[in-house]
Amino acid sequence: MSLKTIIRLQKLQLDEKRRTLAELQNLGDRLKAEIEKLKEEIAHEQATARDDFAVSFTYANFAQAAMERGRKLGESLLQVEVQISIATDQMAEAYQELKRFELAEEERLKRERDKQKRKEAIMLDETALVGFRRRQAEEEAAEG
């Protein structure tokens, strides 16, 4: 397998890891938004319960359910944050591996260019040497 193929494969893997990380970050953002929304709902219900005596009887059930939901959302957010950390590390590793292959490919191309330049220099030197010998032979023939 050539380095170009490996680099292409590494880029695809890196892109997939970036997508996964972005999805996890979006999920984390949604969970945070839900937690904030729940806090607002609790504050609104507290205010309503203070203002309306009839509602205050049902507030305890609401508060208990809201606290349970908040706990579950918090646990989910912690799990997603752990997954985000893992995905970030995996993406960084994939990026480093891609860079290693890209540097290896650059070095290989540089060696090929240097090799080609040496071949061209040798050909020019040989051409110049042949021309020099020909002129020298012509000069010797003209003198002698």
Coordinates of C-alpha atoms in Angstrom, one line a residue:
M1 CA 0.0 0.0 0.0
S2 CA 1.4 3.4 -1.0
L3 CA 1.9 6.3 1.4
K4 CA -0.7 8.3 -0.6
T5 CA -3.3 5.6 0.0
I6 CA -2.4 5.4 3.7
I7 CA -2.7 9.2 4.0
R8 CA -6.1 9.1 2.2
L9 CA -7.3 6.4 4.7
Q10 CA -5.9 8.4 7.7
K11 CA -7.7 11.5 6.5
L12 CA -11.0 9.6 6.2
Q13 CA -10.5 8.2 9.7
L14 CA -9.6 11.6 11.1
D15 CA -12.7 13.1 9.5
E16 CA -14.9 10.4 11.0
K17 CA -13.4 11.1 14.5
R18 CA -14.1 14.8 14.0
R19 CA -17.7 14.0 13.1
T20 CA -18.0 11.8 16.2
L21 CA -16.6 14.5 18.4
A22 CA -18.9 17.1 16.9
E23 CA -21.9 14.9 17.5
L24 CA -20.9 14.3 21.1
Q25 CA -20.3 18.0 21.7
N26 CA -23.8 18.7 20.2
L27 CA -25.3 16.2 22.5
G28 CA -23.5 17.7 25.5
D29 CA -24.8 21.2 24.5
R30 CA -28.4 19.8 24.2
L31 CA -28.1 18.2 27.6
K32 CA -26.8 21.5 29.1
A33 CA -29.7 23.3 27.5
E34 CA -32.2 20.8 28.9
I35 CA -30.7 21.2 32.4
E36 CA -31.0 25.0 32.1
K37 CA -34.6 24.6 30.9
L38 CA -35.4 22.3 33.8
K39 CA -33.9 24.9 36.2
E40 CA -36.1 27.6 34.7
E41 CA -39.2 25.3 35.0
I42 CA -38.5 24.6 38.6
A43 CA -38.1 28.4 39.3
H44 CA -41.3 29.1 37.5
E45 CA -43.2 26.4 39.4
Q46 CA -41.8 27.6 42.7
A47 CA -43.0 31.1 41.9
T48 CA -46.4 29.8 40.9
A49 CA -46.7 27.7 44.0
R50 CA -45.9 30.7 46.2
D51 CA -48.5 32.8 44.4
D52 CA -51.3 30.1 44.2
F53 CA -52.1 28.1 47.2
A54 CA -54.0 25.4 45.2
V55 CA -50.9 24.7 43.1
S56 CA -48.6 24.5 46.1
F57 CA -50.1 21.0 46.9
T58 CA -48.9 19.6 43.6
Y59 CA -45.5 21.3 43.8
A60 CA -43.9 18.6 45.9
N61 CA -44.6 15.9 43.3
F62 CA -43.4 18.2 40.5
A63 CA -40.2 19.0 42.5
Q64 CA -39.5 15.4 43.2
A65 CA -39.9 14.4 39.5
A66 CA -37.9 17.5 38.4
M67 CA -35.0 16.6 40.8
E68 CA -35.0 13.0 39.5
R69 CA -34.9 14.3 35.9
G70 CA -32.2 16.7 36.7
R71 CA -30.1 14.0 38.3
K72 CA -30.5 11.8 35.2
L73 CA -29.6 14.7 32.9
G74 CA -26.5 15.4 35.1
E75 CA -25.4 11.8 34.9
S76 CA -25.9 11.7 31.1
L77 CA -23.9 14.9 30.8
L78 CA -21.1 13.4 32.8
Q79 CA -21.1 10.3 30.6
V80 CA -21.1 12.5 27.4
E81 CA -18.2 14.6 28.8
V82 CA -16.2 11.4 29.4
Q83 CA -16.9 10.3 25.8
I84 CA -15.9 13.8 24.6
S85 CA -12.6 13.5 26.4
I86 CA -12.0 10.0 24.9
A87 CA -13.0 11.2 21.4
T88 CA -10.8 14.2 21.7
D89 CA -7.8 12.0 22.6
Q90 CA -8.6 9.6 19.7
M91 CA -8.9 12.5 17.3
A92 CA -5.5 13.9 18.4
E93 CA -3.9 10.5 18.0
A94 CA -5.4 10.2 14.5
Y95 CA -4.1 13.7 13.6
Q96 CA -0.6 12.9 14.8
E97 CA -0.6 9.6 12.9
L98 CA -1.8 11.4 9.7
K99 CA 1.0 14.0 10.2
R100 CA 3.6 11.2 10.5
F101 CA 2.5 9.7 7.2
E102 CA 2.4 13.1 5.5
L103 CA 5.9 13.9 6.7
A104 CA 7.1 10.5 5.5
E105 CA 5.5 11.2 2.1
E106 CA 7.1 14.7 2.0
E107 CA 10.5 13.2 2.8
R108 CA 10.1 10.5 0.2
L109 CA 9.2 13.1 -2.5
K110 CA 12.1 15.2 -1.4
R111 CA 14.5 12.2 -1.8
E112 CA 13.0 11.5 -5.3
R113 CA 13.5 15.2 -6.3
D114 CA 17.1 15.1 -5.0
K115 CA 17.7 11.8 -6.9
Q116 CA 16.3 13.3 -10.1
K117 CA 18.4 16.4 -9.7
R118 CA 21.5 14.3 -9.2
K119 CA 20.7 12.3 -12.4
E120 CA 20.1 15.6 -14.3
A121 CA 23.4 17.0 -13.0
I122 CA 25.3 13.8 -14.0
M123 CA 23.7 14.0 -17.5
L124 CA 24.7 17.7 -17.9
D125 CA 28.2 16.9 -16.6
E126 CA 28.5 14.0 -19.1
T127 CA 27.2 16.2 -22.0
A128 CA 29.6 19.0 -21.1
L129 CA 32.5 16.5 -20.8
V130 CA 31.7 15.0 -24.2
G131 CA 31.5 18.5 -25.7
F132 CA 34.8 19.4 -24.1
R133 CA 36.5 16.3 -25.4
R134 CA 35.1 16.9 -28.9
R135 CA 36.4 20.5 -28.9
Q136 CA 39.7 19.3 -27.6
A137 CA 39.9 16.6 -30.2
E138 CA 39.0 19.1 -32.9
E139 CA 41.6 21.6 -31.7
E140 CA 44.3 18.8 -31.6
A141 CA 43.3 17.8 -35.2
A142 CA 43.5 21.4 -36.4
E143 CA 46.9 21.8 -34.9
G144 CA 48.4 18.6 -36.0

